[in-house]
Amino acid sequence: MRTTSTWQSSARPAWAGLLAAGLLLAGQAWAAVTMQFVFVAPSATIEAAFPGATHFEGLATGYKGVEITAANRATFRAQAPANMLRTYDVLQSGQALRRRVDQVTQINGGKTDEIYLLVDDRTGLTNNGIFSTSSIGGKTAVWPAASVAPATGDRYRGVIRLGELASGQIQGRPGGWLAWEGTILHETFHTQFVGEKTKWGSISIVYGGDGDHYVSELMAEQELPLEEGLGTFFGQMHNTPAGWEDLNRFWSRNDVRYLIESRSFLAGTAEMWNAPHTEERRSLSELPPEQRTGSYVWRRYRWWDVPGWYLLFSESTSTGFHMYFWRQVNDNQDEALAMINTALGGLWQERRKRYLTNEINRLALEMERFAGTAEGRAAQSAGRLTSSMFPFALLDILTHYGMTEQQYRQDYDRNYPDRQPRAYAEYWNHRQAVRSLVEPMLRGSPIRMRDAVVAAAQYFQRPNTILAATP
Ligand SMILES: [Zn+2]
């Protein structure tokens, strides 16, 4: 399945400077984030319904936009198609989605001001303009995408593109409307990780020949898959219970669920490309016109057949890691989510920090800090405090213990962490015991991933595994 969205590379849009007014402050106690909503529709619609207003141009041929304000909100409500109207409503203060958005936009300390473009694309686009597009019902439709670029001072500008047709299509997924809200969260999250998004400077190198990324595709690096998987984590977390069910369905599959395109970086890595696989010929029409020569194949792999380290190149590993962490840690999803958001504070600014092993370092430090607090001790007395060794074990489980200790340490150490949690020294003394406990659950078909994660989490709630930072 194609993932819910695309990260779109874009320079600061020329029209961003026009968007000055209309401040809406989110969460007074938090860093203030400006949120603006722009209704985009065929030019004739905008000109007729919003005469005299400042119109945004340069979006796509034949389309214009207008910022939705208190003064023209009634007109917007009369003009907007159903999905864009509802999208606008659920992004307003007091709504459940808006509370999630407000949390997500604090990941980088509230440094990104957001513009949501709500596009009436029912008649289709004639060119892409600033949008990513997809063909829906024979129309060129706006596909959900986000971009983030430096603005003034130390602030950033996020632009999130949402369209009527894609909203309708995505509501066909499990969870219905909540699947669409999850997509909005996914895109909003993309505006938090700033600067370089990839080590290659090109998403088409990361994603391979067809330029699309898929949930279980093994891509050309770890960094952007980590980010994509995180976006999907926020979406799945919100899309309850469909997201959780979808996650467990994926991780229980013992079929050839991973894929690599022959026009992709890892096709040049024999250890990965030649691992046991099936192969299918694909149509050259899936590739850009200038690349339609020779042969084009996809190889598919079972989880067990992907060498462990390469699983870090799939966004599904990032999503699984965060979903299972969130569900299990401290038996408290609010505490677990707060830990994730804190850990991401060490990753948002610098692409070179966007490795799961580096995030594990930040999570373990945070878990040990928490364990040393009064709250942490209370959680321990209640038997629900989770050891800072758990995230190390969780990654081992999701990579079927396919990394040697040396490989695991190498990936972790090359992130040059500035501090070490106690867990990093201690985990290796527990590794084999937990592996013996969970491996029988992973060996069957279906794979009992959820049971394995729960068993490991319970192991790491035992008092003798708890490591607290010394205050
Ligand atoms: Zn994305």
Short mmCIF file of C-alpha atoms and ligand atoms in Angstrom, two decimals:
data_model
loop_
_atom_site.label_atom_id
_atom_site.label_comp_id
_atom_site.label_asym_id
_atom_site.label_seq_id
_atom_site.Cartn_x
_atom_site.Cartn_y
_atom_site.Cartn_z
CA MET A 1 0.00 0.00 0.00
CA ARG A 2 1.19 3.43 -0.80
CA THR A 3 1.61 5.35 2.42
CA THR A 4 -0.86 7.99 3.36
CA SER A 5 1.23 10.86 2.26
CA THR A 6 4.31 12.36 0.80
CA TRP A 7 6.87 14.67 2.15
CA GLN A 8 7.32 17.36 -0.41
CA SER A 9 10.51 19.24 -0.92
CA SER A 10 9.87 22.86 -1.59
CA ALA A 11 11.59 26.14 -1.22
CA ARG A 12 9.83 28.85 0.71
CA PRO A 13 6.78 29.61 -1.41
CA ALA A 14 6.81 33.03 -2.97
CA TRP A 15 3.42 33.83 -1.54
CA ALA A 16 4.38 32.97 2.06
CA GLY A 17 5.26 36.59 2.72
CA LEU A 18 1.68 37.59 2.08
CA LEU A 19 0.47 35.58 5.02
CA ALA A 20 0.97 37.96 7.86
CA ALA A 21 -2.30 38.48 9.66
CA GLY A 22 -4.77 36.19 11.35
CA LEU A 23 -2.85 34.93 14.34
CA LEU A 24 -4.44 32.09 16.23
CA LEU A 25 -2.51 31.19 19.33
CA ALA A 26 -2.48 27.54 20.30
CA GLY A 27 -2.18 26.55 23.95
CA GLN A 28 -1.27 29.65 25.96
CA ALA A 29 1.20 27.82 28.21
CA TRP A 30 3.11 26.54 25.22
CA ALA A 31 5.22 28.24 22.65
CA ALA A 32 2.82 30.05 20.38
CA VAL A 33 2.26 28.58 16.96
CA THR A 34 0.45 30.58 14.29
CA MET A 35 -2.13 28.49 12.47
CA GLN A 36 -3.69 29.76 9.29
CA PHE A 37 -6.23 28.19 6.99
CA VAL A 38 -6.41 29.01 3.30
CA PHE A 39 -9.33 27.95 1.14
CA VAL A 40 -8.15 27.08 -2.37
CA ALA A 41 -10.61 26.64 -5.24
CA PRO A 42 -10.98 27.34 -8.96
CA SER A 43 -10.18 31.01 -9.57
CA ALA A 44 -13.72 31.83 -10.69
CA THR A 45 -15.12 30.52 -7.41
CA ILE A 46 -12.70 32.54 -5.31
CA GLU A 47 -13.13 35.72 -7.35
CA ALA A 48 -16.92 35.54 -7.24
CA ALA A 49 -17.27 34.59 -3.57
CA PHE A 50 -14.45 36.65 -2.05
CA PRO A 51 -14.28 39.88 -4.07
CA GLY A 52 -11.81 42.43 -2.78
CA ALA A 53 -9.95 39.96 -0.57
CA THR A 54 -6.23 39.26 -0.94
CA HIS A 55 -6.04 36.30 -3.27
CA PHE A 56 -3.17 33.84 -3.17
CA GLU A 57 -1.86 32.95 -6.59
CA GLY A 58 0.89 30.72 -7.91
CA LEU A 59 -0.63 27.63 -6.31
CA ALA A 60 -1.69 25.80 -9.48
CA THR A 61 -2.98 26.95 -12.85
CA GLY A 62 -6.59 28.06 -12.59
CA TYR A 63 -6.68 28.06 -8.80
CA LYS A 64 -6.62 30.82 -6.22
CA GLY A 65 -6.77 30.90 -2.46
CA VAL A 66 -8.10 33.13 0.28
CA GLU A 67 -7.30 33.07 3.98
CA ILE A 68 -10.29 32.08 6.08
CA THR A 69 -10.95 34.76 8.71
CA ALA A 70 -13.76 35.60 11.06
CA ALA A 71 -15.00 38.07 8.45
CA ASN A 72 -15.38 35.58 5.59
CA ARG A 73 -15.94 32.34 7.48
CA ALA A 74 -19.63 32.21 6.60
CA THR A 75 -18.79 32.56 2.91
CA PHE A 76 -16.22 29.79 3.22
CA ARG A 77 -18.80 27.56 4.87
CA ALA A 78 -21.20 28.17 2.01
CA GLN A 79 -18.58 27.45 -0.67
CA ALA A 80 -16.45 24.65 0.77
CA PRO A 81 -17.03 21.02 -0.20
CA ALA A 82 -18.00 18.71 2.65
CA ASN A 83 -14.62 17.15 3.45
CA MET A 84 -12.72 20.43 3.45
CA LEU A 85 -15.37 22.07 5.61
CA ARG A 86 -15.21 19.25 8.14
CA THR A 87 -11.41 19.33 8.01
CA TYR A 88 -11.50 23.01 8.88
CA ASP A 89 -13.90 22.38 11.74
CA VAL A 90 -11.89 19.57 13.35
CA LEU A 91 -8.75 21.72 13.27
CA GLN A 92 -10.36 24.40 15.46
CA SER A 93 -9.64 24.81 19.17
CA GLY A 94 -11.36 22.36 21.46
CA GLN A 95 -11.50 19.53 18.91
CA ALA A 96 -9.72 16.23 19.61
CA LEU A 97 -7.64 16.48 16.45
CA ARG A 98 -6.60 20.04 17.30
CA ARG A 99 -5.36 18.88 20.72
CA ARG A 100 -3.17 16.32 18.97
CA VAL A 101 -1.99 18.93 16.47
CA ASP A 102 -1.09 21.23 19.34
CA GLN A 103 1.01 18.46 20.93
CA VAL A 104 2.73 17.59 17.67
CA THR A 105 3.59 21.22 16.94
CA GLN A 106 5.44 21.42 20.26
CA ILE A 107 7.91 18.70 19.21
CA ASN A 108 10.27 21.36 17.86
CA GLY A 109 9.33 23.80 20.59
CA GLY A 110 6.54 25.45 18.62
CA LYS A 111 8.99 26.89 16.09
CA THR A 112 6.92 26.10 12.99
CA ASP A 113 3.97 28.28 12.04
CA GLU A 114 1.45 26.33 10.03
CA ILE A 115 -0.62 27.06 6.96
CA TYR A 116 -3.25 24.49 6.03
CA LEU A 117 -4.32 24.69 2.39
CA LEU A 118 -7.83 23.27 2.01
CA VAL A 119 -8.30 22.61 -1.67
CA ASP A 120 -11.57 22.15 -3.54
CA ASP A 121 -10.09 20.01 -6.32
CA ARG A 122 -13.33 18.34 -7.37
CA THR A 123 -12.89 19.48 -10.96
CA GLY A 124 -9.27 18.32 -11.04
CA LEU A 125 -5.99 20.19 -11.50
CA THR A 126 -4.47 20.87 -14.89
CA ASN A 127 -0.92 21.09 -13.52
CA ASN A 128 0.68 20.24 -10.19
CA GLY A 129 1.74 23.72 -9.17
CA ILE A 130 2.93 23.53 -5.56
CA PHE A 131 1.06 20.27 -4.99
CA SER A 132 1.81 16.58 -5.02
CA THR A 133 -0.88 14.93 -7.06
CA SER A 134 -2.51 11.59 -7.56
CA SER A 135 -5.11 10.42 -10.04
CA ILE A 136 -8.46 9.92 -8.30
CA GLY A 137 -11.55 9.05 -10.32
CA GLY A 138 -9.86 10.28 -13.49
CA LYS A 139 -9.04 13.66 -11.94
CA THR A 140 -5.67 15.07 -11.00
CA ALA A 141 -6.13 15.43 -7.26
CA VAL A 142 -4.12 17.08 -4.49
CA TRP A 143 -2.33 14.35 -2.56
CA PRO A 144 -1.69 15.08 1.14
CA ALA A 145 1.77 16.56 1.52
CA ALA A 146 3.68 18.96 3.71
CA SER A 147 6.75 21.11 3.42
CA VAL A 148 8.76 23.07 5.93
CA ALA A 149 11.21 25.87 5.24
CA PRO A 150 13.05 28.52 7.24
CA ALA A 151 11.05 31.70 7.82
CA THR A 152 12.29 34.67 9.79
CA GLY A 153 14.58 34.50 12.81
CA ASP A 154 14.61 31.01 14.27
CA ARG A 155 11.13 30.22 13.02
CA TYR A 156 9.93 27.92 10.27
CA ARG A 157 6.98 27.87 7.92
CA GLY A 158 5.01 24.66 7.47
CA VAL A 159 2.61 24.31 4.55
CA ILE A 160 0.19 21.38 4.63
CA ARG A 161 -1.72 20.62 1.46
CA LEU A 162 -5.06 18.83 1.81
CA GLY A 163 -7.61 18.16 -0.90
CA GLU A 164 -11.27 17.16 -1.14
CA LEU A 165 -10.80 14.15 -3.42
CA ALA A 166 -7.96 12.53 -1.45
CA SER A 167 -9.89 13.07 1.75
CA GLY A 168 -12.76 11.06 0.30
CA GLN A 169 -10.46 8.31 -0.89
CA ILE A 170 -8.56 8.02 2.39
CA GLN A 171 -11.83 7.78 4.30
CA GLY A 172 -12.24 4.46 2.52
CA ARG A 173 -9.47 3.07 4.71
CA PRO A 174 -10.06 1.40 8.10
CA GLY A 175 -11.15 4.04 10.58
CA GLY A 176 -12.97 6.15 7.97
CA TRP A 177 -12.88 9.80 8.92
CA LEU A 178 -10.28 9.13 11.64
CA ALA A 179 -7.97 7.71 8.97
CA TRP A 180 -8.17 11.13 7.32
CA GLU A 181 -7.53 12.93 10.62
CA GLY A 182 -4.54 10.62 11.09
CA THR A 183 -3.26 11.72 7.69
CA ILE A 184 -3.51 15.36 8.76
CA LEU A 185 -1.44 14.55 11.86
CA HIS A 186 1.10 12.70 9.72
CA GLU A 187 1.52 15.76 7.54
CA THR A 188 1.64 18.13 10.48
CA PHE A 189 4.42 16.06 12.00
CA HIS A 190 6.51 16.52 8.83
CA THR A 191 6.70 20.24 9.58
CA GLN A 192 8.54 19.55 12.85
CA PHE A 193 11.70 17.96 11.45
CA VAL A 194 13.48 20.85 9.76
CA GLY A 195 16.57 21.24 7.61
CA GLU A 196 17.90 18.36 5.55
CA LYS A 197 15.33 15.61 5.22
CA THR A 198 17.62 13.07 3.58
CA LYS A 199 21.31 12.33 3.34
CA TRP A 200 20.99 12.16 -0.45
CA GLY A 201 19.40 15.55 -0.96
CA SER A 202 16.82 13.79 -3.10
CA ILE A 203 13.69 11.96 -2.09
CA SER A 204 13.70 10.10 -5.40
CA ILE A 205 16.98 8.45 -4.40
CA VAL A 206 15.55 7.55 -1.00
CA TYR A 207 12.30 6.21 -2.46
CA GLY A 208 13.71 4.51 -5.57
CA GLY A 209 12.75 4.53 -9.24
CA ASP A 210 9.02 5.06 -9.02
CA GLY A 211 9.36 8.03 -6.67
CA ASP A 212 6.77 6.61 -4.26
CA HIS A 213 7.33 5.17 -0.81
CA TYR A 214 5.47 2.22 0.58
CA VAL A 215 4.94 1.18 4.17
CA SER A 216 7.21 -1.85 3.96
CA GLU A 217 9.64 -0.63 1.31
CA LEU A 218 13.30 -0.89 2.24
CA MET A 219 14.64 2.51 1.31
CA ALA A 220 18.03 4.11 0.76
CA GLU A 221 18.72 5.36 4.29
CA GLN A 222 17.35 5.33 7.83
CA GLU A 223 16.58 9.00 8.35
CA LEU A 224 13.55 9.70 6.15
CA PRO A 225 11.99 6.27 6.89
CA LEU A 226 12.28 7.12 10.59
CA GLU A 227 10.43 10.37 9.97
CA GLU A 228 7.78 8.79 7.74
CA GLY A 229 7.20 6.03 10.25
CA LEU A 230 6.83 8.58 13.03
CA GLY A 231 4.23 10.49 11.04
CA THR A 232 2.28 7.28 10.59
CA PHE A 233 2.65 6.53 14.29
CA PHE A 234 0.93 9.80 15.17
CA GLY A 235 -1.78 9.00 12.64
CA GLN A 236 -2.33 5.41 13.80
CA MET A 237 -2.31 6.44 17.44
CA HIS A 238 -5.11 8.89 16.73
CA ASN A 239 -7.04 6.49 14.49
CA THR A 240 -8.23 4.26 17.32
CA PRO A 241 -8.83 1.35 17.18
CA ALA A 242 -8.28 0.87 13.44
CA GLY A 243 -4.66 2.03 13.54
CA TRP A 244 -3.70 -0.37 16.30
CA GLU A 245 -5.46 -3.24 14.54
CA ASP A 246 -3.74 -2.37 11.28
CA LEU A 247 -0.37 -2.35 13.02
CA ASN A 248 -0.83 -5.76 14.58
CA ARG A 249 -2.12 -7.20 11.33
CA PHE A 250 1.03 -6.03 9.55
CA TRP A 251 3.44 -7.34 12.18
CA SER A 252 1.75 -10.74 12.35
CA ARG A 253 2.23 -11.39 8.63
CA ASN A 254 4.76 -14.04 7.73
CA ASP A 255 4.47 -13.51 3.97
CA VAL A 256 6.80 -11.52 1.70
CA ARG A 257 5.68 -8.19 3.06
CA TYR A 258 8.86 -6.13 2.40
CA LEU A 259 9.84 -4.85 -1.00
CA ILE A 260 12.77 -3.32 -2.85
CA GLU A 261 12.60 -1.89 -6.35
CA SER A 262 15.34 -2.81 -8.79
CA ARG A 263 15.88 0.95 -9.38
CA SER A 264 16.58 1.47 -5.72
CA PHE A 265 19.76 1.93 -3.69
CA LEU A 266 19.53 -1.38 -1.81
CA ALA A 267 19.32 -3.27 -5.10
CA GLY A 268 23.07 -2.63 -5.18
CA THR A 269 23.70 -4.28 -1.80
CA ALA A 270 24.09 -8.02 -2.39
CA GLU A 271 23.49 -9.04 1.23
CA MET A 272 20.06 -7.43 1.11
CA TRP A 273 19.04 -7.67 -2.56
CA ASN A 274 19.93 -11.35 -2.82
CA ALA A 275 18.39 -12.42 0.47
CA PRO A 276 15.65 -15.06 -0.09
CA HIS A 277 12.87 -13.36 -2.09
CA THR A 278 10.20 -13.55 -4.73
CA GLU A 279 10.49 -11.41 -7.84
CA GLU A 280 7.89 -9.83 -10.07
CA ARG A 281 8.26 -7.91 -13.30
CA ARG A 282 6.75 -4.44 -13.15
CA SER A 283 5.52 -2.22 -15.93
CA LEU A 284 7.95 0.42 -17.12
CA SER A 285 5.00 2.79 -17.18
CA GLU A 286 5.40 3.08 -13.40
CA LEU A 287 8.67 4.92 -13.97
CA PRO A 288 9.27 8.49 -15.14
CA PRO A 289 9.26 8.62 -18.99
CA GLU A 290 13.03 9.07 -19.34
CA GLN A 291 13.67 5.88 -17.34
CA ARG A 292 11.45 3.52 -19.34
CA THR A 293 14.17 1.27 -20.72
CA GLY A 294 15.47 -2.17 -19.74
CA SER A 295 13.71 -4.22 -17.10
CA TYR A 296 12.07 -3.18 -13.87
CA VAL A 297 11.35 -5.65 -11.09
CA TRP A 298 10.35 -5.67 -7.46
CA ARG A 299 11.69 -8.20 -5.01
CA ARG A 300 9.69 -9.12 -1.95
CA TYR A 301 10.99 -10.57 1.29
CA ARG A 302 9.66 -12.19 4.42
CA TRP A 303 10.47 -10.44 7.68
CA TRP A 304 12.72 -13.26 8.79
CA ASP A 305 14.68 -13.09 5.54
CA VAL A 306 15.54 -9.39 5.78
CA PRO A 307 18.93 -9.13 7.50
CA GLY A 308 18.10 -7.40 10.80
CA TRP A 309 19.98 -4.15 10.27
CA TYR A 310 18.21 -3.45 6.97
CA LEU A 311 14.84 -3.42 8.72
CA LEU A 312 15.93 0.00 9.99
CA PHE A 313 15.52 1.17 6.38
CA SER A 314 11.75 0.58 6.42
CA GLU A 315 9.33 3.16 7.78
CA SER A 316 7.22 0.31 9.14
CA THR A 317 9.93 -0.42 11.72
CA SER A 318 9.73 3.15 12.99
CA THR A 319 5.93 3.02 13.17
CA GLY A 320 6.01 -0.34 14.97
CA PHE A 321 8.64 0.82 17.41
CA HIS A 322 6.67 3.91 18.42
CA MET A 323 3.27 2.23 18.51
CA TYR A 324 4.45 -0.62 20.72
CA PHE A 325 6.44 1.74 22.93
CA TRP A 326 3.38 3.96 23.31
CA ARG A 327 1.09 1.03 24.12
CA GLN A 328 3.38 -0.68 26.63
CA VAL A 329 5.62 1.71 28.50
CA ASN A 330 4.52 2.32 32.11
CA ASP A 331 1.10 0.94 31.13
CA ASN A 332 0.36 4.61 30.57
CA GLN A 333 0.01 6.03 27.09
CA ASP A 334 0.19 9.68 28.16
CA GLU A 335 3.50 9.11 29.93
CA ALA A 336 4.83 7.10 27.01
CA LEU A 337 3.81 9.75 24.49
CA ALA A 338 5.41 12.48 26.57
CA MET A 339 8.65 10.46 26.57
CA ILE A 340 8.53 10.09 22.78
CA ASN A 341 7.91 13.80 22.30
CA THR A 342 10.77 14.64 24.65
CA ALA A 343 13.11 12.24 22.85
CA LEU A 344 12.20 13.78 19.48
CA GLY A 345 13.39 17.09 20.88
CA GLY A 346 16.86 15.70 20.25
CA LEU A 347 16.15 14.83 16.64
CA TRP A 348 14.08 17.59 15.03
CA GLN A 349 16.88 19.98 14.22
CA GLU A 350 19.47 17.66 12.76
CA ARG A 351 19.06 14.99 10.13
CA ARG A 352 22.18 13.19 11.35
CA LYS A 353 20.41 12.40 14.63
CA ARG A 354 17.42 10.69 12.98
CA TYR A 355 18.27 7.09 13.71
CA LEU A 356 16.19 4.75 15.82
CA THR A 357 19.25 3.78 17.84
CA ASN A 358 19.82 7.45 18.63
CA GLU A 359 16.20 7.89 19.64
CA ILE A 360 16.58 4.87 21.91
CA ASN A 361 19.43 6.69 23.63
CA ARG A 362 17.17 9.71 24.25
CA LEU A 363 14.23 7.56 25.35
CA ALA A 364 16.32 5.54 27.80
CA LEU A 365 17.76 8.71 29.30
CA GLU A 366 14.25 10.10 29.71
CA MET A 367 12.96 6.84 31.24
CA GLU A 368 15.82 6.85 33.76
CA ARG A 369 15.16 10.49 34.62
CA PHE A 370 11.49 9.66 35.15
CA ALA A 371 12.36 6.61 37.27
CA GLY A 372 14.25 8.90 39.63
CA THR A 373 11.29 11.19 40.23
CA ALA A 374 8.54 10.82 42.82
CA GLU A 375 6.11 10.00 40.00
CA GLY A 376 8.46 7.32 38.76
CA ARG A 377 8.80 5.76 42.19
CA ALA A 378 5.03 5.74 42.55
CA ALA A 379 4.72 4.00 39.19
CA GLN A 380 7.29 1.47 40.35
CA SER A 381 5.41 0.81 43.59
CA ALA A 382 2.33 0.17 41.47
CA GLY A 383 4.35 -2.33 39.42
CA ARG A 384 3.88 -0.44 36.15
CA LEU A 385 7.21 1.33 35.70
CA THR A 386 9.04 0.09 32.61
CA SER A 387 12.82 -0.27 32.55
CA SER A 388 14.94 1.93 30.31
CA MET A 389 16.26 -1.31 28.81
CA PHE A 390 12.89 -1.94 27.17
CA PRO A 391 13.46 0.29 24.10
CA PHE A 392 16.71 -1.56 23.41
CA ALA A 393 14.83 -4.87 23.57
CA LEU A 394 11.95 -3.55 21.47
CA LEU A 395 14.24 -2.78 18.56
CA ASP A 396 15.86 -6.20 18.92
CA ILE A 397 12.44 -7.84 18.70
CA LEU A 398 11.31 -5.80 15.69
CA THR A 399 14.55 -6.76 13.91
CA HIS A 400 14.15 -10.45 14.98
CA TYR A 401 17.46 -10.27 16.86
CA GLY A 402 18.99 -10.15 13.40
CA MET A 403 21.69 -7.68 14.43
CA THR A 404 24.71 -9.04 16.23
CA GLU A 405 25.56 -7.20 19.42
CA GLN A 406 28.47 -5.67 17.54
CA GLN A 407 26.20 -4.43 14.70
CA TYR A 408 23.68 -3.03 17.15
CA ARG A 409 26.39 -1.23 19.13
CA GLN A 410 28.00 0.10 15.96
CA ASP A 411 24.76 1.64 14.73
CA TYR A 412 24.14 3.15 18.16
CA ASP A 413 27.71 4.36 18.72
CA ARG A 414 28.04 6.09 15.37
CA ASN A 415 25.42 8.60 16.54
CA TYR A 416 27.95 9.90 19.07
CA PRO A 417 25.48 10.31 21.94
CA ASP A 418 26.48 13.07 24.34
CA ARG A 419 25.32 11.05 27.36
CA GLN A 420 24.78 7.38 28.06
CA PRO A 421 21.81 5.89 29.88
CA ARG A 422 22.64 3.16 32.38
CA ALA A 423 20.63 0.84 30.15
CA TYR A 424 23.31 0.86 27.47
CA ALA A 425 25.77 -0.94 29.74
CA GLU A 426 23.18 -3.20 31.35
CA TYR A 427 20.98 -4.28 28.45
CA TRP A 428 23.40 -6.81 27.02
CA ASN A 429 23.24 -8.83 30.25
CA HIS A 430 19.51 -9.38 29.63
CA ARG A 431 19.50 -9.74 25.88
CA GLN A 432 19.69 -13.51 25.67
CA ALA A 433 17.13 -14.11 28.41
CA VAL A 434 14.51 -11.96 26.68
CA ARG A 435 15.34 -13.45 23.32
CA SER A 436 14.73 -16.95 24.67
CA LEU A 437 11.45 -15.76 26.14
CA VAL A 438 10.04 -14.19 22.96
CA GLU A 439 11.58 -16.12 20.10
CA PRO A 440 9.04 -18.96 20.18
CA MET A 441 6.31 -16.34 19.70
CA LEU A 442 8.08 -14.91 16.67
CA ARG A 443 8.83 -18.25 15.01
CA GLY A 444 5.25 -19.23 14.24
CA SER A 445 2.86 -18.18 11.54
CA PRO A 446 1.17 -15.85 12.11
CA ILE A 447 3.99 -14.07 13.90
CA ARG A 448 2.86 -13.32 17.47
CA MET A 449 4.54 -9.94 17.57
CA ARG A 450 2.16 -8.35 20.00
CA ASP A 451 2.58 -11.22 22.48
CA ALA A 452 6.36 -10.98 22.17
CA VAL A 453 6.32 -7.24 22.88
CA VAL A 454 4.03 -7.70 25.88
CA ALA A 455 6.24 -10.47 27.29
CA ALA A 456 9.34 -8.29 26.95
CA ALA A 457 7.55 -5.32 28.52
CA GLN A 458 6.52 -7.46 31.49
CA TYR A 459 10.08 -8.75 31.86
CA PHE A 460 11.28 -5.14 31.99
CA GLN A 461 8.78 -4.20 34.69
CA ARG A 462 10.51 -6.49 37.18
CA PRO A 463 12.07 -4.47 39.99
CA ASN A 464 15.57 -5.84 39.33
CA THR A 465 15.53 -4.34 35.83
CA ILE A 466 14.65 -0.77 36.82
CA LEU A 467 17.44 1.73 36.34
CA ALA A 468 17.03 5.25 37.67
CA ALA A 469 19.21 8.26 37.04
CA THR A 470 21.02 9.41 40.13
CA PRO A 471 19.63 12.87 40.86
ZN ZN B 1 4.87 11.38 4.99
#
